[in-house]
CSV table of C-alpha atoms in Angstrom, one decimal:
chain,number,residue,atom,x,y,z
A,1,MET,CA,161.2,-1.6,-41.9
A,2,ILE,CA,161.8,-5.3,-41.4
A,3,ASN,CA,164.2,-5.5,-44.4
A,4,ALA,CA,166.4,-2.7,-43.2
A,5,GLU,CA,169.8,-4.1,-42.3
A,6,PRO,CA,172.4,-1.7,-40.7
A,7,ARG,CA,175.3,-4.3,-41.0
A,8,THR,CA,175.4,-3.7,-44.7
A,9,ARG,CA,176.7,-0.2,-44.0
A,10,LEU,CA,179.8,-1.4,-42.1
A,11,LEU,CA,183.2,-0.8,-43.7
A,12,ASN,CA,185.0,-3.9,-42.6
A,13,GLN,CA,186.8,-4.8,-45.8
A,14,ASN,CA,189.1,-1.7,-46.1
A,15,PRO,CA,192.4,-2.1,-44.3
A,16,ASN,CA,192.9,1.6,-44.2
A,17,VAL,CA,189.7,2.2,-42.2
A,18,LEU,CA,190.1,2.6,-38.4
A,19,ASN,CA,187.0,1.2,-36.9
A,20,ILE,CA,186.0,2.6,-33.5
A,21,ALA,CA,183.2,1.1,-31.5
A,22,ALA,CA,181.0,3.4,-29.4
A,23,ILE,CA,178.5,2.4,-26.7
A,24,ASP,CA,176.0,4.9,-25.5
A,25,ASN,CA,172.5,5.1,-24.0
A,26,ILE,CA,169.5,6.1,-26.1
A,27,ASP,CA,166.8,7.5,-23.9
A,28,MET,CA,163.4,8.5,-25.2
A,29,LYS,CA,201.0,13.2,-27.8
A,30,ASP,CA,204.4,14.7,-28.8
A,31,ALA,CA,207.5,13.1,-27.1
A,32,THR,CA,207.0,15.2,-24.0
A,33,PHE,CA,203.7,13.5,-23.3
A,34,GLN,CA,205.3,10.4,-21.7
A,35,LYS,CA,207.8,12.5,-19.7
A,36,THR,CA,205.6,15.1,-18.1
A,37,PRO,CA,204.0,14.7,-14.6
A,38,LEU,CA,200.6,12.8,-14.9
A,39,PHE,CA,198.6,15.8,-13.6
A,40,GLY,CA,199.2,19.5,-13.3
A,41,ILE,CA,200.6,22.2,-15.6
A,42,SER,CA,203.1,20.7,-18.0
A,43,SER,CA,205.8,22.8,-19.8
A,44,ILE,CA,203.5,22.6,-22.9
A,45,MET,CA,200.7,24.2,-21.0
A,46,GLU,CA,203.0,26.8,-19.5
A,47,GLN,CA,203.9,27.8,-23.1
A,48,TRP,CA,200.2,27.9,-24.0
A,49,GLN,CA,199.4,30.1,-21.1
A,50,THR,CA,202.0,32.5,-22.3
A,51,LYS,CA,200.6,32.4,-25.8
A,52,ILE,CA,197.1,33.1,-24.5
A,53,ASP,CA,198.4,36.0,-22.4
A,54,ILE,CA,200.1,37.5,-25.5
A,55,VAL,CA,196.9,37.2,-27.4
A,56,PHE,CA,195.0,39.2,-24.8
A,57,ASP,CA,197.8,41.7,-24.3
A,58,GLN,CA,198.0,42.4,-28.0
A,59,LEU,CA,194.2,42.9,-28.4
A,60,VAL,CA,194.0,45.0,-25.3
A,61,SER,CA,196.9,47.2,-26.6
A,62,GLN,CA,194.9,47.8,-29.8
A,63,GLY,CA,192.3,49.6,-27.6
A,64,SER,CA,189.2,48.7,-29.7
A,65,ASN,CA,186.1,46.8,-28.5
A,66,PHE,CA,187.1,43.4,-29.9
A,67,SER,CA,184.9,40.3,-29.4
A,68,ILE,CA,185.4,36.8,-28.3
A,69,GLU,CA,185.6,35.7,-32.0
A,70,HIS,CA,188.8,37.8,-32.3
A,71,ILE,CA,190.3,36.0,-29.3
A,72,ASN,CA,189.3,32.6,-30.6
A,73,GLU,CA,190.7,33.2,-34.0
A,74,ALA,CA,194.0,34.4,-32.7
A,75,ILE,CA,194.4,31.4,-30.4
A,76,LYS,CA,193.4,28.9,-33.2
A,77,LYS,CA,196.2,30.3,-35.4
A,78,ASN,CA,198.7,28.7,-33.0
A,79,ILE,CA,197.2,25.2,-33.0
A,80,ASP,CA,198.4,22.6,-35.5
A,81,SER,CA,195.6,20.5,-37.0
A,82,THR,CA,195.6,16.9,-38.1
A,83,LEU,CA,195.3,16.2,-41.8
A,84,PHE,CA,191.8,16.5,-43.3
A,85,VAL,CA,190.1,13.1,-43.8
A,86,ALA,CA,186.8,11.9,-45.1
A,87,PRO,CA,183.6,12.1,-43.0
A,88,PRO,CA,182.7,9.1,-40.8
A,89,ASN,CA,180.4,6.2,-41.4
A,90,VAL,CA,178.2,5.9,-38.2
A,91,VAL,CA,176.3,2.7,-37.8
A,92,ILE,CA,174.1,1.7,-34.8
A,93,LEU,CA,173.7,-2.0,-34.7
A,94,GLU,CA,171.4,-3.4,-32.0
A,95,PRO,CA,169.9,-1.9,-28.8
A,96,GLY,CA,170.7,-3.9,-25.7
A,97,GLU,CA,169.9,-3.7,-22.0
A,98,ALA,CA,170.3,-0.5,-20.0
A,99,LEU,CA,174.0,0.1,-19.5
A,100,SER,CA,173.8,0.5,-15.7
A,101,LYS,CA,175.6,-2.7,-14.8
A,102,ASP,CA,179.1,-4.1,-15.6
A,103,GLU,CA,177.6,-7.2,-17.2
A,104,HIS,CA,175.2,-5.3,-19.5
A,105,VAL,CA,178.1,-3.1,-20.8
A,106,HIS,CA,180.3,-6.2,-21.3
A,107,LYS,CA,177.5,-7.9,-23.1
A,108,ALA,CA,177.2,-4.9,-25.5
A,109,VAL,CA,180.9,-5.2,-26.3
A,110,ASP,CA,180.5,-8.9,-27.0
A,111,MET,CA,177.5,-8.2,-29.2
A,112,PHE,CA,179.6,-5.8,-31.3
A,113,LEU,CA,182.4,-8.4,-31.7
A,114,GLU,CA,179.8,-11.0,-32.8
A,115,ASP,CA,178.3,-8.6,-35.3
A,116,PHE,CA,181.5,-7.0,-36.7
A,117,GLY,CA,184.0,-9.7,-36.1
A,118,TYR,CA,187.4,-9.6,-34.4
A,119,THR,CA,189.9,-7.1,-35.8
A,120,GLU,CA,192.9,-8.4,-37.6
A,121,ASP,CA,195.4,-6.7,-35.2
A,122,GLY,CA,193.5,-8.0,-32.2
A,123,VAL,CA,192.6,-4.5,-30.9
A,124,LEU,CA,189.2,-3.0,-30.5
A,125,ASN,CA,189.1,0.8,-29.8
A,126,LEU,CA,186.0,1.5,-27.8
A,127,VAL,CA,184.8,5.1,-27.1
A,128,CYS,CA,182.3,5.6,-24.2
A,129,ASP,CA,181.1,8.2,-21.7
A,130,GLU,CA,182.5,8.2,-18.2
A,131,ALA,CA,179.9,5.9,-16.6
A,132,ILE,CA,180.4,3.2,-19.3
A,133,TYR,CA,184.2,3.7,-19.2
A,134,ARG,CA,184.0,2.9,-15.5
A,135,HIS,CA,181.9,-0.3,-16.1
A,136,MET,CA,184.6,-1.5,-18.6
A,137,LYS,CA,187.4,-1.5,-16.0
A,138,ASP,CA,187.2,-5.2,-15.4
A,139,TYR,CA,186.2,-6.4,-18.9
A,140,LYS,CA,188.2,-9.4,-20.1
A,141,ASN,CA,188.4,-11.0,-23.6
A,142,GLU,CA,191.1,-13.6,-24.3
A,143,GLU,CA,190.9,-13.1,-28.1
A,144,GLN,CA,190.7,-9.3,-28.3
A,145,THR,CA,192.5,-6.4,-26.7
A,146,VAL,CA,189.9,-3.7,-25.9
A,147,HIS,CA,191.2,-0.1,-25.5
A,148,CYS,CA,188.6,2.2,-23.9
A,149,ILE,CA,188.6,5.8,-25.0
A,150,LEU,CA,187.1,8.3,-22.5
A,151,GLY,CA,184.6,10.3,-24.6
A,152,GLN,CA,186.0,13.8,-25.2
A,153,TRP,CA,182.6,15.4,-25.7
A,154,HIS,CA,181.2,14.0,-22.4
A,155,THR,CA,184.4,15.1,-20.7
A,156,ASN,CA,184.1,18.6,-22.0
A,157,LYS,CA,180.6,18.8,-20.6
A,158,ALA,CA,181.8,17.6,-17.3
A,159,MET,CA,184.6,20.3,-17.4
A,160,CYS,CA,181.9,23.0,-17.9
A,161,SER,CA,180.0,21.7,-14.9
A,162,THR,CA,183.2,21.6,-12.8
A,163,ILE,CA,184.1,25.2,-13.6
A,164,ILE,CA,180.6,26.4,-12.6
A,165,LYS,CA,180.7,24.4,-9.4
A,166,ALA,CA,184.2,25.6,-8.4
A,167,PHE,CA,183.2,29.3,-8.7
A,168,SER,CA,179.6,29.1,-7.7
A,169,GLY,CA,180.4,30.7,-4.3
A,170,TYR,CA,182.7,33.3,-5.8
A,171,GLY,CA,180.3,35.2,-8.1
A,172,ILE,CA,180.1,33.3,-11.4
A,173,PHE,CA,176.3,33.6,-11.5
A,174,GLY,CA,176.5,37.3,-10.9
A,175,LEU,CA,178.8,37.6,-13.8
A,176,ALA,CA,176.6,35.5,-16.0
A,177,ALA,CA,173.5,37.6,-15.1
A,178,GLN,CA,175.5,40.7,-16.1
A,179,LEU,CA,175.9,39.1,-19.6
A,180,GLY,CA,172.1,38.7,-19.8
A,181,VAL,CA,171.8,35.0,-18.8
A,182,LYS,CA,168.3,34.5,-17.4
A,183,PHE,CA,168.0,30.9,-16.5
A,184,LEU,CA,170.9,30.4,-14.1
A,185,ASP,CA,169.6,27.1,-12.8
A,186,LYS,CA,169.9,25.7,-16.4
A,187,LEU,CA,173.4,27.1,-16.6
A,188,GLU,CA,174.4,25.4,-13.3
A,189,LYS,CA,173.0,22.0,-14.6
A,190,VAL,CA,174.6,22.4,-18.0
A,191,ALA,CA,171.1,21.7,-19.5
A,192,ASP,CA,172.3,23.0,-22.8
A,193,TYR,CA,176.0,22.2,-23.3
A,194,ARG,CA,176.7,24.4,-26.3
A,195,ALA,CA,174.9,27.4,-24.7
A,196,THR,CA,176.8,26.8,-21.4
A,197,PHE,CA,180.1,26.6,-23.1
A,198,ARG,CA,179.3,29.8,-25.0
A,199,VAL,CA,178.6,31.6,-21.7
A,200,LEU,CA,181.7,30.3,-20.0
A,201,GLY,CA,183.7,31.4,-23.1
A,202,LEU,CA,182.3,34.9,-22.8
A,203,LEU,CA,183.0,35.0,-19.1
A,204,TRP,CA,186.6,33.9,-19.7
A,205,ALA,CA,187.0,36.6,-22.4
A,206,ALA,CA,185.6,39.3,-20.1
A,207,VAL,CA,187.8,38.2,-17.1
A,208,GLY,CA,190.9,37.9,-19.3
A,209,VAL,CA,190.5,41.4,-20.8
A,210,ALA,CA,189.8,42.9,-17.4
A,211,ILE,CA,192.8,41.3,-15.9
A,212,HIS,CA,195.1,42.4,-18.7
A,213,GLN,CA,193.7,45.9,-18.6
A,214,TYR,CA,194.3,46.0,-14.9
A,215,ALA,CA,197.9,44.7,-15.2
A,216,LYS,CA,198.6,47.3,-17.9
A,217,GLU,CA,197.2,50.2,-15.9
A,218,LYS,CA,199.1,49.1,-12.8
A,219,ASN,CA,202.3,48.4,-14.8
A,220,ILE,CA,202.6,44.8,-13.4
A,221,SER,CA,203.2,41.5,-15.1
A,222,ILE,CA,200.4,39.0,-15.3
A,223,SER,CA,202.6,36.4,-13.6
A,224,ASP,CA,202.8,38.8,-10.5
A,225,ILE,CA,199.1,38.5,-9.8
A,226,PRO,CA,199.2,35.2,-7.8
A,227,LYS,CA,201.9,36.7,-5.6
A,228,GLY,CA,199.9,39.9,-4.9
A,229,ASN,CA,197.4,40.7,-2.1
A,230,ASN,CA,194.4,41.5,-4.3
A,231,ASN,CA,192.3,38.5,-3.4
A,232,ILE,CA,189.4,39.0,-5.7
A,233,LEU,CA,191.8,39.5,-8.6
A,234,LYS,CA,193.6,36.3,-7.7
A,235,VAL,CA,190.4,34.3,-7.6
A,236,TRP,CA,189.4,35.4,-11.1
A,237,TYR,CA,192.9,34.9,-12.4
A,238,ILE,CA,192.5,31.3,-11.4
A,239,PHE,CA,189.2,31.2,-13.3
A,240,TYR,CA,191.0,32.7,-16.3
A,241,GLN,CA,193.6,29.9,-16.1
A,242,TRP,CA,191.2,26.9,-15.5
A,243,THR,CA,188.7,28.0,-18.1
A,244,GLY,CA,191.6,28.5,-20.5
A,245,TYR,CA,192.3,24.8,-20.1
A,246,LEU,CA,188.6,24.1,-20.9
A,247,LYS,CA,188.9,26.4,-24.0
A,248,LEU,CA,192.1,24.8,-25.3
A,249,TYR,CA,190.5,21.3,-24.8
A,250,LYS,CA,187.6,22.3,-27.0
A,251,HIS,CA,189.8,24.0,-29.6
A,252,SER,CA,192.0,20.9,-29.7
A,253,ILE,CA,188.9,18.8,-30.5
A,254,ARG,CA,187.7,21.1,-33.3
A,255,LEU,CA,191.2,21.2,-34.8
A,256,ALA,CA,192.0,17.6,-34.1
A,257,ASN,CA,195.2,18.2,-32.1
A,258,PHE,CA,195.3,15.2,-29.7
A,259,ASP,CA,198.5,16.1,-27.8
A,260,LEU,CA,197.1,19.6,-26.9
A,261,GLN,CA,193.9,17.9,-25.9
A,262,MET,CA,195.7,15.6,-23.5
A,263,HIS,CA,197.9,18.3,-22.0
A,264,SER,CA,194.8,20.4,-21.4
A,265,LEU,CA,193.1,17.5,-19.7
A,266,MET,CA,196.1,16.8,-17.5
A,267,ALA,CA,196.1,20.5,-16.4
A,268,PHE,CA,192.4,20.5,-15.7
A,269,ALA,CA,192.2,17.1,-14.0
A,270,PRO,CA,193.0,18.3,-10.4
A,271,VAL,CA,189.9,20.5,-10.6
A,272,PHE,CA,187.7,17.4,-10.8
A,273,HIS,CA,189.0,16.4,-7.3
A,274,ILE,CA,188.5,19.9,-6.0
A,275,THR,CA,184.8,19.9,-6.9
A,276,ARG,CA,184.3,16.3,-5.7
A,277,LYS,CA,183.8,14.8,-9.1
A,278,TYR,CA,185.8,11.8,-7.9
A,279,ARG,CA,184.6,9.3,-10.6
A,280,TYR,CA,185.7,11.6,-13.4
A,281,ALA,CA,189.0,12.2,-11.6
A,282,GLU,CA,189.6,8.4,-11.4
A,283,SER,CA,188.5,7.8,-15.0
A,284,VAL,CA,190.7,10.6,-16.3
A,285,SER,CA,193.7,9.3,-14.3
A,286,ARG,CA,193.1,5.7,-15.7
A,287,PHE,CA,192.8,6.9,-19.3
A,288,ILE,CA,195.9,9.0,-19.3
A,289,SER,CA,197.9,6.3,-17.5
A,290,GLU,CA,196.8,3.7,-20.2
A,291,LEU,CA,197.8,6.1,-22.9
A,292,ARG,CA,201.3,6.6,-21.4
A,293,SER,CA,201.8,2.9,-20.9
A,294,ASP,CA,200.7,1.9,-24.4
A,295,PRO,CA,202.5,3.8,-27.3
A,296,GLN,CA,200.5,2.0,-30.0
A,297,PHE,CA,197.2,3.1,-28.4
A,298,LEU,CA,198.5,6.6,-28.1
A,299,GLN,CA,199.7,6.7,-31.8
A,300,ALA,CA,196.3,5.4,-33.0
A,301,LEU,CA,194.6,8.3,-31.3
A,302,ARG,CA,197.1,10.8,-32.6
A,303,THR,CA,196.5,9.5,-36.1
A,304,VAL,CA,192.7,9.6,-35.9
A,305,PRO,CA,191.9,11.6,-32.8
A,306,LEU,CA,188.5,12.9,-33.8
A,307,VAL,CA,185.8,12.8,-36.5
A,308,ASN,CA,185.8,15.0,-39.5
A,309,LEU,CA,182.6,16.6,-40.9
A,310,THR,CA,182.4,18.7,-44.0
A,311,GLN,CA,185.2,21.1,-43.5
A,312,GLU,CA,188.5,21.8,-41.7
A,313,GLU,CA,188.3,23.2,-38.2
A,314,ASN,CA,184.9,21.4,-37.7
A,315,CYS,CA,185.9,18.1,-36.1
A,316,LEU,CA,183.7,16.3,-33.7
A,317,ALA,CA,184.8,14.3,-30.6
A,318,LEU,CA,184.3,10.6,-31.2
A,319,ASP,CA,181.4,10.3,-28.8
A,320,GLU,CA,180.0,13.6,-30.1
A,321,ALA,CA,179.9,12.2,-33.6
A,322,LEU,CA,177.8,9.2,-32.3
A,323,GLU,CA,175.4,11.5,-30.6
A,324,THR,CA,175.2,14.0,-33.5
A,325,LEU,CA,175.2,11.7,-36.5
A,326,GLY,CA,173.6,8.6,-34.9
A,327,VAL,CA,171.7,8.8,-31.6
A,328,LYS,CA,170.3,12.3,-32.0
A,329,PHE,CA,169.0,11.5,-35.5
A,330,LEU,CA,167.3,8.3,-34.2
A,331,LYS,CA,165.7,10.2,-31.3
A,332,GLU,CA,164.3,12.8,-33.6
A,333,ASN,CA,163.2,10.7,-36.5
A,334,MET,CA,161.9,7.3,-35.2
A,335,THR,CA,158.2,7.0,-36.1
A,336,GLY,CA,155.5,5.2,-34.2
A,337,TYR,CA,155.8,3.8,-30.7
A,338,ALA,CA,158.4,1.3,-29.4
A,339,THR,CA,156.0,-1.0,-27.7
A,340,ASN,CA,158.6,-3.6,-27.1
A,341,LEU,CA,162.3,-4.3,-27.7
A,342,GLU,CA,161.8,-5.9,-31.1
A,343,ASN,CA,159.7,-3.0,-32.3
A,344,LEU,CA,162.4,-0.6,-31.1
A,345,LYS,CA,165.0,-2.5,-33.1
A,346,LEU,CA,163.0,-2.3,-36.3
A,347,ASN,CA,162.4,1.4,-35.8
A,348,MET,CA,166.2,2.0,-35.4
A,349,LYS,CA,167.0,0.0,-38.5
A,350,ALA,CA,164.5,1.7,-40.7
A,351,THR,CA,165.5,5.2,-39.4
A,352,GLN,CA,169.1,4.6,-40.3
A,353,ALA,CA,168.2,3.5,-43.8
A,354,GLU,CA,166.3,6.8,-44.1
A,355,TYR,CA,169.4,8.6,-42.8
A,356,ASP,CA,171.5,7.3,-45.7
A,357,ARG,CA,169.0,9.0,-48.1
A,358,LEU,CA,169.1,12.3,-46.2
A,359,ILE,CA,172.9,12.5,-45.5
A,360,LEU,CA,173.7,15.0,-48.2
A,361,LEU,CA,170.9,17.4,-47.0
A,362,ILE,CA,171.9,17.0,-43.4
A,363,SER,CA,175.6,17.9,-44.1
A,364,GLU,CA,174.5,21.4,-45.0
A,365,PHE,CA,173.5,22.0,-41.4
A,366,THR,CA,176.6,21.0,-39.4
A,367,GLY,CA,177.4,24.5,-38.2
A,368,ASP,CA,176.5,26.2,-34.9
A,369,SER,CA,172.8,27.2,-35.4
A,370,LEU,CA,172.3,28.1,-31.7
A,371,ILE,CA,173.9,31.5,-32.0
A,372,SER,CA,172.0,34.3,-33.6
A,373,ARG,CA,174.0,36.0,-36.3
A,374,SER,CA,171.9,39.1,-36.8
A,375,PRO,CA,173.7,42.4,-36.6
A,376,ARG,CA,171.6,43.5,-33.6
A,377,SER,CA,172.3,40.3,-31.7
A,378,ILE,CA,176.0,40.6,-32.3
A,379,LYS,CA,175.9,44.2,-31.2
A,380,ASP,CA,174.0,43.4,-28.0
A,381,ARG,CA,176.4,40.6,-27.1
A,382,LEU,CA,179.4,42.9,-27.6
A,383,GLU,CA,177.9,45.6,-25.5
A,384,ALA,CA,177.1,43.1,-22.7
A,385,LEU,CA,180.6,41.8,-22.8
A,386,TRP,CA,182.3,45.2,-22.5
A,387,LYS,CA,179.9,46.3,-19.8
A,388,LEU,CA,181.0,43.2,-17.8
A,389,ILE,CA,184.6,44.0,-18.5
A,390,ASN,CA,184.2,47.5,-17.1
A,391,GLU,CA,182.3,46.2,-14.0
A,392,LEU,CA,185.1,43.7,-13.3
A,393,LYS,CA,187.8,46.4,-13.6
A,394,SER,CA,185.8,48.4,-11.1
A,395,ALA,CA,185.7,45.5,-8.7
A,396,PHE,CA,189.4,44.7,-9.1
A,397,ASN,CA,190.2,48.4,-8.3
A,398,SER,CA,187.8,48.6,-5.3
A,399,GLN,CA,189.0,48.7,-1.7
A,400,GLU,CA,186.0,46.6,-0.8
A,401,PRO,CA,185.4,44.3,-3.9
A,402,GLU,CA,183.2,41.9,-1.9
A,403,SER,CA,180.6,44.7,-1.7
A,404,HIS,CA,180.5,45.2,-5.5
A,405,PRO,CA,177.1,44.5,-7.1
A,406,LEU,CA,178.6,41.7,-9.2
A,407,PHE,CA,179.3,39.7,-6.0
A,408,ALA,CA,176.1,40.5,-4.1
A,409,ASP,CA,175.1,36.9,-3.7
A,410,THR,CA,178.4,35.2,-2.9
A,411,THR,CA,179.3,32.9,0.0
A,412,GLN,CA,183.0,32.3,-0.4
A,413,LEU,CA,184.5,35.8,-0.6
A,414,THR,CA,185.8,35.5,2.9
A,415,GLU,CA,189.3,34.9,4.2
A,416,LYS,CA,188.6,31.2,4.6
A,417,GLY,CA,187.1,31.0,1.1
A,418,TYR,CA,190.0,32.8,-0.5
A,419,GLN,CA,192.6,30.6,1.1
A,420,ARG,CA,190.6,27.5,0.2
A,421,MET,CA,190.6,28.6,-3.5
A,422,PHE,CA,194.3,29.5,-3.5
A,423,ALA,CA,195.4,26.1,-2.0
A,424,CYS,CA,193.0,23.7,-3.8
A,425,TYR,CA,194.8,23.1,-7.1
A,426,GLU,CA,197.9,21.7,-5.5
A,427,LEU,CA,195.7,19.6,-3.2
A,428,GLY,CA,193.9,18.3,-6.3
A,429,ILE,CA,197.3,17.3,-7.8
A,430,LYS,CA,198.3,15.4,-4.7
A,431,LYS,CA,194.9,13.6,-4.5
A,432,ASN,CA,195.3,12.5,-8.2
A,433,GLU,CA,198.7,11.0,-7.6
């Protein structure tokens, strides 16, 4: 354990390697990018909303009980992916002090530069979660330019939480319960990110299908819905749009399309303000502003936006790769007790050495193992999805939708609550400016 040395695994001699530093806690653009408004729905996102509407419309017209997988596959066909590159080399160097203060975070960056050395081009790309990103705001280094990358994986988790909070008073928990979700408190807290994202994806699919079926039956255009007087339909049309941005953000991560990722984030950003996630709103604003003001930084992320695993369409966000390939492995495989800081360091070094010997085996298990693939489970999920779709259609057609069983425990399906929802997005854009 004492002889294990993580620095020997660093790839600092190859000029074609883009080294990205990541700081985390271990607890036991196309040309239009610079020209579009900083926040809100860009022309790119308007085009994507049309593409998504077409996907739903085509599937609904087929009349069969399709699944969310059909929707996902149809959308992904429209997303260009970055070239396939080799898997990453993840190395955790030294644990430092808890990253709860600016000086501790700054010290961790200095430790990295001491261990790894200053880069030839004088630029260090540092990926971090929102809390650490905020602590780096005032970091100064006369010899090295440090570009902070707001972690996409942590941001995606925050987007899930934001959607749930935004619609918590409008019936989202009733819809989730209809799907069979039993632990609604864990859904609200995003206790399991992958499970939460899966539930939101199913809700988005159900709402999208119900809306398109309603529009088809009423012979109206989807774009006419916001101008109509069916308030419950308008609320869930907004959910369909906002969760669509969340879905596109995740798809753009898996397919390594950085421009789509940024346009999705710009469209979603006002929702952070709406739900009082002010720190995320500020950090997203700062990150996008820095990208737009530094073409070299933007191009670097376009070139290597994410981390490849073992196959195409299976990219990880930069901070997700650290958690999946580094931190998570350490948490699960460190032996003994970390009685002091020195013992913790030795455990981390030894565990990473063991990771090298197991990497080929581990690579076989990079898929999504949380979702049961048995025929019975797939059938049950499909039945629950279509039952919810039919219930939503019933509510959309009801003269008193607020009395529908889906919305039994809501607090915001009132005239005041409706008007608040309809006005909040534009208000969020103004607050971000």
